[in-house]
CSV table of C-alpha atoms in Angstrom, one decimal:
chain,number,residue,atom,x,y,z
A,347,MET,CA,0.0,0.0,0.0
A,348,SER,CA,1.4,3.4,-0.9
A,349,THR,CA,2.1,6.1,1.7
A,350,GLN,CA,-0.6,8.2,0.0
A,351,ASN,CA,-3.3,5.6,0.5
A,352,ARG,CA,-2.2,4.8,4.0
A,353,ALA,CA,-2.4,8.5,4.9
A,354,THR,CA,-6.0,8.5,3.6
A,355,THR,CA,-7.1,5.4,5.6
A,356,VAL,CA,-5.1,5.6,8.8
A,357,LYS,CA,-7.1,6.0,12.0
A,358,VAL,CA,-5.9,7.4,15.3
A,359,ASN,CA,-4.7,4.9,17.9
A,360,GLN,CA,-7.2,6.0,20.6
A,361,LYS,CA,-5.5,4.2,23.5
A,362,GLN,CA,-2.1,5.9,22.7
A,363,ALA,CA,-3.8,9.3,22.1
A,364,LEU,CA,-5.4,9.1,25.6
A,365,GLN,CA,-2.2,8.0,27.2
A,366,LEU,CA,-0.4,10.9,25.5
A,367,VAL,CA,-2.8,13.6,26.8
A,368,THR,CA,-2.9,12.1,30.2
A,369,ASN,CA,0.9,12.1,30.5
A,370,LEU,CA,1.2,15.7,29.2
A,371,MET,CA,-1.4,17.0,31.6
A,372,ARG,CA,0.6,15.6,34.5
A,373,ILE,CA,3.6,17.8,33.7
A,374,PRO,CA,3.7,21.1,35.4
A,375,GLY,CA,4.2,24.1,33.1
A,376,LYS,CA,2.6,27.4,34.0
A,377,SER,CA,3.5,30.4,31.9
A,378,GLY,CA,7.2,31.0,31.9
A,379,GLU,CA,7.9,27.5,33.2
A,380,GLU,CA,7.4,25.4,30.1
A,381,GLY,CA,10.8,23.8,30.1
A,382,LYS,CA,9.7,20.3,31.3
A,383,ILE,CA,6.8,20.0,28.9
A,384,ALA,CA,9.0,21.2,26.0
A,385,ALA,CA,11.6,18.6,26.9
A,386,GLU,CA,9.0,15.9,27.0
A,387,ILE,CA,7.7,16.7,23.5
A,388,VAL,CA,11.2,16.9,22.1
A,389,GLU,CA,12.1,13.5,23.7
A,390,ARG,CA,9.0,11.8,22.2
A,391,LEU,CA,9.7,13.2,18.8
A,392,GLN,CA,13.3,12.1,18.8
A,393,LYS,CA,12.3,8.6,20.0
A,394,ALA,CA,10.0,8.5,17.0
A,395,GLY,CA,12.9,9.2,14.7
A,396,LEU,CA,12.6,12.9,14.0
A,397,PRO,CA,16.1,14.3,13.3
A,398,ARG,CA,17.1,16.8,15.9
A,399,LYS,CA,18.0,19.4,13.2
A,400,LEU,CA,14.3,19.7,12.4
A,401,ILE,CA,13.6,20.9,16.0
A,402,SER,CA,14.2,24.4,17.1
A,403,PHE,CA,13.3,27.0,19.7
A,404,ASP,CA,13.0,30.7,19.2
A,405,THR,CA,13.8,33.4,21.7
A,406,ALA,CA,10.3,34.6,22.5
A,407,ASN,CA,11.0,34.1,26.2
A,408,LYS,CA,13.9,36.6,26.1
A,409,LYS,CA,11.5,39.2,24.8
A,410,SER,CA,8.9,38.4,27.5
A,411,PRO,CA,8.4,40.7,30.5
A,412,ILE,CA,8.7,37.7,32.7
A,413,GLY,CA,11.5,35.9,31.0
A,414,GLY,CA,10.9,32.2,30.9
A,415,GLU,CA,12.5,28.8,30.6
A,416,SER,CA,11.7,28.2,27.0
A,417,GLY,CA,10.9,29.9,23.7
A,418,ASN,CA,8.4,28.6,21.3
A,419,LEU,CA,9.1,25.0,20.1
A,420,ILE,CA,9.0,24.7,16.3
A,421,VAL,CA,9.3,21.6,14.1
A,422,LYS,CA,9.7,22.3,10.3
A,423,LEU,CA,9.1,19.2,8.3
A,424,PRO,CA,9.8,18.9,4.6
A,425,GLY,CA,6.9,17.4,2.6
A,426,THR,CA,6.9,13.9,1.1
A,427,ARG,CA,4.8,15.4,-1.7
A,428,LYS,CA,4.2,18.9,-3.0
A,429,GLY,CA,1.6,21.3,-1.7
A,430,PRO,CA,1.2,24.5,0.3
A,431,ARG,CA,2.8,24.3,3.8
A,432,ARG,CA,0.4,23.9,6.7
A,433,ALA,CA,1.0,24.8,10.3
A,434,LEU,CA,-0.5,23.0,13.3
A,435,MET,CA,-0.2,24.7,16.7
A,436,ALA,CA,-1.2,24.8,20.4
A,437,HIS,CA,0.2,26.4,23.5
A,438,MET,CA,2.2,24.5,26.2
A,439,ASP,CA,1.6,26.7,29.2
A,440,THR,CA,-1.3,26.3,31.7
A,441,VAL,CA,-2.7,28.6,34.3
A,442,PRO,CA,-1.1,28.2,37.8
A,443,LEU,CA,-4.1,26.4,39.1
A,444,CYS,CA,-3.2,23.3,37.0
A,445,VAL,CA,0.2,22.8,38.7
A,446,GLY,CA,0.1,19.5,40.5
A,447,ALA,CA,-2.8,18.0,38.5
A,448,GLU,CA,-3.2,14.3,38.5
A,449,PRO,CA,-5.6,13.3,35.7
A,450,VAL,CA,-8.1,10.5,36.3
A,451,LYS,CA,-10.7,9.0,34.0
A,452,ARG,CA,-14.3,8.9,35.1
A,453,GLY,CA,-16.7,7.7,32.4
A,454,ASN,CA,-16.3,9.8,29.3
A,455,LEU,CA,-14.4,12.6,31.1
A,456,ILE,CA,-10.9,13.1,32.5
A,457,HIS,CA,-10.9,15.1,35.7
A,458,SER,CA,-8.2,16.3,38.1
A,459,LYS,CA,-7.9,13.9,41.0
A,460,SER,CA,-7.7,16.7,43.5
A,461,SER,CA,-10.5,19.2,44.0
A,462,GLN,CA,-7.8,21.9,44.6
A,463,THR,CA,-6.3,21.9,41.1
A,464,ALA,CA,-7.5,22.4,37.6
A,465,LEU,CA,-6.7,19.8,35.0
A,466,GLY,CA,-4.7,21.5,32.3
A,467,ALA,CA,-6.7,20.3,29.3
A,468,ASP,CA,-6.2,23.9,28.3
A,469,ASP,CA,-4.1,23.5,26.4
A,470,ARG,CA,-2.4,20.1,26.9
A,471,SER,CA,-5.2,18.6,24.8
A,472,GLY,CA,-4.2,20.9,21.9
A,473,CYS,CA,-0.6,20.0,22.4
A,474,SER,CA,-1.5,16.3,22.3
A,475,VAL,CA,-3.6,16.7,19.2
A,476,ILE,CA,-0.7,18.0,17.1
A,477,LEU,CA,1.9,15.9,18.8
A,478,ASN,CA,-0.2,12.8,18.1
A,479,ALA,CA,-0.5,13.8,14.4
A,480,LEU,CA,3.3,14.2,14.0
A,481,LEU,CA,4.1,11.0,15.9
A,482,THR,CA,1.7,9.1,13.8
A,483,ILE,CA,3.2,10.5,10.6
A,484,LEU,CA,6.6,9.5,11.8
A,485,THR,CA,5.8,6.0,13.0
A,486,GLU,CA,3.4,5.1,10.2
A,487,ASN,CA,5.5,6.7,7.4
A,488,LEU,CA,2.6,8.7,6.2
A,489,SER,CA,2.6,10.9,3.1
A,490,HIS,CA,2.2,14.6,3.9
A,491,PRO,CA,2.7,18.1,2.5
A,492,PRO,CA,5.3,20.4,4.0
A,493,LEU,CA,4.4,20.9,7.7
A,494,THR,CA,5.2,23.2,10.6
A,495,PHE,CA,4.3,22.3,14.2
A,496,CYS,CA,4.4,25.0,16.8
A,497,TRP,CA,4.1,24.6,20.6
A,498,MET,CA,3.7,28.1,21.9
A,499,VAL,CA,4.7,29.5,25.3
A,500,GLN,CA,3.1,32.1,27.6
A,501,GLU,CA,-0.3,32.2,26.0
A,502,GLU,CA,-2.2,32.5,29.3
A,503,ILE,CA,-0.5,35.7,30.3
A,504,GLY,CA,-1.5,37.7,27.2
A,505,LEU,CA,-0.4,35.8,24.1
A,506,VAL,CA,3.2,36.7,24.8
A,507,GLY,CA,4.8,33.7,23.1
A,508,VAL,CA,3.1,34.1,19.8
A,509,LYS,CA,3.5,37.8,19.8
A,510,HIS,CA,7.2,37.4,19.8
A,511,LEU,CA,7.2,34.3,17.5
A,512,ALA,CA,10.2,34.0,15.2
A,513,THR,CA,8.0,33.9,12.1
A,514,SER,CA,11.1,33.3,9.8
A,515,LYS,CA,11.4,29.8,11.3
A,516,LEU,CA,7.9,28.7,10.1
A,517,GLY,CA,8.5,28.3,6.4
A,518,LYS,CA,5.7,30.6,5.2
A,519,PRO,CA,2.7,28.3,5.9
A,520,LYS,CA,-0.4,29.2,3.8
A,521,MET,CA,-2.9,27.7,6.3
A,522,CYS,CA,-2.6,27.5,10.1
A,523,PHE,CA,-4.7,25.4,12.5
A,524,ASN,CA,-4.7,26.2,16.2
A,525,TRP,CA,-6.2,23.7,18.8
A,526,ASP,CA,-7.5,25.5,21.8
A,527,GLY,CA,-11.2,25.1,22.5
A,528,LYS,CA,-14.1,22.8,23.4
A,529,LEU,CA,-16.2,21.3,20.6
A,530,VAL,CA,-14.6,20.0,17.5
A,531,ASP,CA,-17.5,21.2,15.2
A,532,GLN,CA,-16.7,24.8,16.1
A,533,VAL,CA,-14.4,26.7,13.8
A,534,CYS,CA,-13.4,30.0,15.2
A,535,ILE,CA,-12.6,32.4,12.3
A,536,GLY,CA,-12.3,35.6,14.3
A,537,ALA,CA,-11.8,37.1,17.7
A,538,THR,CA,-12.0,40.4,19.5
A,539,GLY,CA,-9.1,42.8,20.0
A,540,ASP,CA,-7.9,43.9,23.5
A,541,SER,CA,-6.1,47.0,24.7
A,542,GLY,CA,-4.8,47.4,28.2
A,543,MET,CA,-4.9,50.6,30.3
A,544,LEU,CA,-2.6,51.7,33.1
A,545,ILE,CA,-4.0,54.7,35.0
A,546,ARG,CA,-1.9,56.4,37.8
A,547,ILE,CA,-3.6,58.9,40.1
A,548,GLU,CA,-1.5,61.1,42.4
A,549,GLY,CA,-3.4,62.8,45.2
A,550,VAL,CA,-2.2,64.8,48.2
A,551,ALA,CA,-1.4,63.0,51.4
A,552,SER,CA,-2.7,64.3,54.7
A,553,HIS,CA,-3.5,63.0,58.2
A,554,ALA,CA,-7.0,61.6,57.9
A,555,GLY,CA,-7.8,62.6,61.5
A,556,ALA,CA,-6.0,65.9,62.1
A,557,HIS,CA,-6.3,67.6,58.7
A,558,PRO,CA,-8.4,65.5,56.2
A,559,GLU,CA,-9.4,68.7,54.4
A,560,ARG,CA,-5.8,69.2,53.3
A,561,GLY,CA,-5.7,65.9,51.5
A,562,VAL,CA,-6.8,65.1,47.9
A,563,SER,CA,-7.9,61.5,47.9
A,564,ALA,CA,-6.8,59.4,44.9
A,565,ALA,CA,-9.6,57.0,45.8
A,566,VAL,CA,-12.2,59.8,45.5
A,567,ILE,CA,-10.8,60.8,42.1
A,568,ALA,CA,-11.0,57.2,40.9
A,569,GLY,CA,-14.5,56.7,42.3
A,570,LYS,CA,-15.9,59.7,40.6
A,571,ALA,CA,-14.3,58.7,37.3
A,572,ILE,CA,-15.7,55.1,37.6
A,573,GLU,CA,-19.1,56.4,38.4
A,574,ASP,CA,-18.9,58.7,35.3
A,575,LEU,CA,-17.9,55.7,33.1
A,576,SER,CA,-20.6,53.5,34.5
A,577,GLU,CA,-23.5,56.0,34.3
A,578,ASN,CA,-22.6,57.0,30.7
A,579,GLY,CA,-22.3,53.4,29.5
A,580,TRP,CA,-18.6,53.1,29.0
A,581,HIS,CA,-17.9,50.5,31.6
A,582,GLY,CA,-18.9,46.8,31.3
A,583,LEU,CA,-20.9,45.9,28.2
A,584,VAL,CA,-20.6,48.9,25.9
A,585,ILE,CA,-23.2,49.5,23.2
A,586,LYS,CA,-23.3,52.7,21.3
A,587,GLY,CA,-25.5,52.6,18.2
A,588,ARG,CA,-24.1,49.7,16.0
A,589,ASN,CA,-20.9,49.6,17.9
A,590,THR,CA,-20.3,47.1,20.6
A,591,GLY,CA,-17.4,46.3,23.0
A,592,SER,CA,-16.6,45.9,26.6
A,593,SER,CA,-14.4,47.4,29.3
A,594,ASN,CA,-13.3,46.3,32.7
A,595,ILE,CA,-11.4,47.8,35.7
A,596,GLY,CA,-9.7,44.7,37.0
A,597,VAL,CA,-7.0,45.9,39.4
A,598,LEU,CA,-6.9,48.8,41.9
A,599,SER,CA,-3.9,49.2,44.2
A,600,GLY,CA,-2.8,52.1,46.4
A,601,GLY,CA,-2.7,53.6,49.8
A,602,ALA,CA,-0.7,52.6,52.9
A,603,ALA,CA,-2.7,53.2,56.0
A,604,THR,CA,-6.3,54.1,57.0
A,605,ASN,CA,-5.1,57.3,58.8
A,606,VAL,CA,-3.7,58.8,55.6
A,607,VAL,CA,-5.7,60.4,52.9
A,608,MET,CA,-4.9,58.1,49.9
A,609,PRO,CA,-2.0,59.8,48.0
A,610,GLU,CA,-1.8,57.4,45.1
A,611,LEU,CA,-3.7,54.8,43.2
A,612,THR,CA,-2.9,52.6,40.3
A,613,ILE,CA,-5.6,51.1,38.1
A,614,LYS,CA,-5.3,48.4,35.5
A,615,ALA,CA,-8.1,48.1,33.0
A,616,GLU,CA,-8.9,46.8,29.5
A,617,ALA,CA,-11.1,47.6,26.6
A,618,ARG,CA,-12.3,45.1,24.0
A,619,SER,CA,-14.0,45.4,20.7
A,620,HIS,CA,-14.0,43.7,17.3
A,621,ASN,CA,-13.9,47.2,15.8
A,622,PRO,CA,-10.4,48.8,16.4
A,623,ARG,CA,-11.8,52.4,16.1
A,624,PHE,CA,-14.5,51.7,18.6
A,625,ARG,CA,-12.0,50.2,21.0
A,626,GLN,CA,-10.0,53.4,20.7
A,627,LYS,CA,-13.1,55.3,21.5
A,628,ILE,CA,-13.6,53.4,24.7
A,629,LEU,CA,-10.0,54.2,25.6
A,630,ASP,CA,-10.5,57.9,24.9
A,631,GLU,CA,-13.7,58.0,27.1
A,632,PHE,CA,-11.8,56.4,30.0
A,633,LYS,CA,-9.0,59.0,29.7
A,634,LYS,CA,-11.5,61.9,29.5
A,635,ALA,CA,-13.5,60.6,32.5
A,636,PHE,CA,-10.4,60.5,34.7
A,637,GLN,CA,-9.3,63.9,33.5
A,638,ARG,CA,-12.7,65.4,34.4
A,639,SER,CA,-12.6,63.7,37.8
A,640,VAL,CA,-9.1,65.0,38.7
A,641,LYS,CA,-10.2,68.5,37.9
A,642,SER,CA,-13.3,68.2,40.1
A,643,VAL,CA,-11.5,67.2,43.4
A,644,LYS,CA,-9.4,69.7,45.4
A,645,ASN,CA,-8.4,70.3,49.0
A,646,SER,CA,-8.9,73.3,51.3
A,647,ASP,CA,-5.9,75.0,49.7
A,648,GLY,CA,-7.2,74.6,46.2
A,649,GLN,CA,-4.7,71.8,45.3
A,650,ARG,CA,-5.7,69.1,42.8
A,651,GLY,CA,-4.2,65.7,42.1
A,652,THR,CA,-2.8,64.5,38.8
A,653,VAL,CA,-3.6,61.6,36.5
A,654,SER,CA,-1.5,59.8,33.9
A,655,PHE,CA,-3.0,57.5,31.3
A,656,GLU,CA,-1.2,54.8,29.2
A,657,SER,CA,-2.7,52.3,26.8
A,658,HIS,CA,-1.2,49.4,24.9
A,659,LEU,CA,-2.4,46.9,22.4
A,660,LYS,CA,-2.5,43.4,23.8
A,661,TYR,CA,-3.8,41.9,20.5
A,662,GLU,CA,-5.7,43.0,17.5
A,663,SER,CA,-9.0,41.7,16.4
A,664,PHE,CA,-9.5,39.7,13.2
A,665,ARG,CA,-12.2,38.1,11.1
A,666,LEU,CA,-11.5,35.7,8.3
A,667,SER,CA,-13.7,35.3,5.3
A,668,GLU,CA,-15.7,32.1,5.2
A,669,ASN,CA,-14.2,31.5,1.7
A,670,GLU,CA,-10.6,31.5,3.0
A,671,PRO,CA,-8.9,28.3,2.1
A,672,VAL,CA,-8.0,27.6,5.7
A,673,VAL,CA,-11.7,27.9,6.7
A,674,GLN,CA,-12.9,25.6,4.0
A,675,THR,CA,-10.1,23.1,4.7
A,676,ALA,CA,-11.1,22.9,8.4
A,677,LYS,CA,-14.7,22.5,7.5
A,678,HIS,CA,-13.9,19.6,5.1
A,679,ALA,CA,-11.9,17.8,7.8
A,680,ILE,CA,-14.8,18.1,10.3
A,681,GLU,CA,-17.3,16.9,7.7
A,682,LYS,CA,-15.1,13.9,6.9
A,683,ILE,CA,-15.4,12.6,10.4
A,684,GLY,CA,-19.2,13.1,10.3
A,685,GLY,CA,-19.3,16.5,12.0
A,686,LEU,CA,-21.4,19.6,11.2
A,687,PRO,CA,-19.0,22.5,11.2
A,688,GLU,CA,-20.2,25.8,12.7
A,689,LEU,CA,-18.3,29.1,12.3
A,690,SER,CA,-17.9,31.3,15.3
A,691,ILE,CA,-16.4,34.6,16.4
A,692,GLY,CA,-14.7,34.8,19.8
A,693,ASN,CA,-14.7,37.5,22.4
A,694,GLY,CA,-11.5,36.4,24.0
A,695,GLY,CA,-7.9,36.5,22.7
A,696,LEU,CA,-6.3,33.5,21.0
A,697,ASP,CA,-2.9,32.8,19.6
A,698,ALA,CA,-4.7,33.1,16.3
A,699,ASN,CA,-5.0,36.8,16.8
A,700,TRP,CA,-1.3,37.3,16.5
A,701,MET,CA,-0.8,34.7,13.9
A,702,VAL,CA,-3.2,36.6,11.6
A,703,ALA,CA,-1.4,39.8,12.5
A,704,HIS,CA,1.9,38.1,11.5
A,705,GLY,CA,0.3,37.3,8.1
A,706,PHE,CA,-0.8,33.7,8.6
A,707,PRO,CA,-4.5,32.9,8.1
A,708,THR,CA,-5.4,30.8,11.2
A,709,VAL,CA,-8.5,29.1,12.5
A,710,THR,CA,-8.9,27.8,16.0
A,711,LEU,CA,-10.5,24.3,16.6
A,712,GLY,CA,-11.9,22.5,19.6
A,713,CYS,CA,-10.2,19.6,21.4
A,714,GLY,CA,-12.5,18.7,24.2
A,715,GLN,CA,-11.6,21.1,27.0
A,716,GLN,CA,-14.3,22.5,29.2
A,717,ASP,CA,-14.7,24.6,32.4
A,718,ILE,CA,-11.1,25.8,31.9
A,719,HIS,CA,-9.3,27.8,34.5
A,720,THR,CA,-11.4,26.3,37.3
A,721,THR,CA,-11.1,23.2,39.5
A,722,GLU,CA,-14.1,21.8,37.6
A,723,GLU,CA,-12.1,21.6,34.4
A,724,THR,CA,-12.5,18.3,32.5
A,725,LEU,CA,-11.5,16.9,29.2
A,726,MET,CA,-14.3,15.4,27.0
A,727,ILE,CA,-12.7,12.2,25.8
A,728,ASP,CA,-14.9,11.8,22.7
A,729,GLU,CA,-14.3,15.3,21.5
A,730,TYR,CA,-10.6,15.0,22.1
A,731,LEU,CA,-10.3,11.8,20.1
A,732,LYS,CA,-12.3,13.4,17.3
A,733,ALA,CA,-9.9,16.3,17.4
A,734,CYS,CA,-7.0,13.9,17.1
A,735,GLN,CA,-8.6,12.4,13.9
A,736,ILE,CA,-9.1,15.9,12.5
A,737,GLY,CA,-5.5,16.8,13.3
A,738,LEU,CA,-4.2,13.8,11.5
A,739,LEU,CA,-6.5,14.5,8.4
A,740,LEU,CA,-5.2,18.1,8.2
A,741,ALA,CA,-1.6,17.1,8.7
A,742,THR,CA,-1.7,14.6,5.9
A,743,ALA,CA,-3.9,16.8,3.7
A,744,THR,CA,-6.5,14.1,3.3
A,745,GLU,CA,-9.5,16.0,4.7
A,746,SER,CA,-11.3,16.1,1.4
A,747,ASP,CA,-10.1,12.9,-0.2
């Protein structure tokens, strides 16, 4: 039987695929500490016969604000036949709540044995989908087009790894498939953009008992600004005509003692929208609200506080056309295993946001993870195994045969 035909008919070894994901979920690897999981993936690939020269790491961790043990892990595989290069990707890091997880199977789900830890299906299930595809290609000698496999770092802290991805190492893939979701029928073709805000308020300190009137409270300035934003519809769900978005004040820190009028306060917030211009409008309204507030608060001597406002892009929004080859290819793979593909747009950030920004059309697919970032997290075994089959179809370019 030719390698082409074998690629068309090969089925995922379900027992091995389950053992793989279970083993990967056991390995600790929160953001910045992906060294052990990266080493495990490399070891498995080399045992399967992949030449070490095809494995590389970039230096994304050196560009990260937290540093980190590892850069993005990249495998660039020549094709056994011609065709446009495809990339398969997932992220290696988990949220800290997953550290110490011990996966156990209960019926059709995999849980964390301890009620104190999350599982790490996000995104060790995705890592396993693409690793299983590559291991199967290597061990079964399957025909395939040029392929690139990427295991990203530091996704959970703001898509840091993919933001600093060494794109020159990828080989110019024409289609990219990212596994990081729940249901395999869902094809995410777009996602919102997110901008962060850092607001620093400087008040005037004064003894809160002896001379409270001499103080300018940073807390009061913040409170009035937040009330302004809330009452005028710029905080929380933001709907203005046809434009929609959201904003959130997530962190407030300041002050040192209850007997001192608060002299300083730092606020971290965010604004999201699929429309970059409207997201900028939300940022502008935040800035104006704090500027108005700081002018309205003064002490007995007529002194006012000050406010500084900074914003930065976390990731840009994107939306692919339904007619994009990567979208159609993903749909064909889902249909081939008997699924009914549904296109979706996400309101959270994905590694796909930065991949598209880098110039690589990318869809995100499900791999069975649910209740992520909580101690209730589980892996849906049936969905995960379907994802493995889809991953193998896409890696061998047999999704529409």
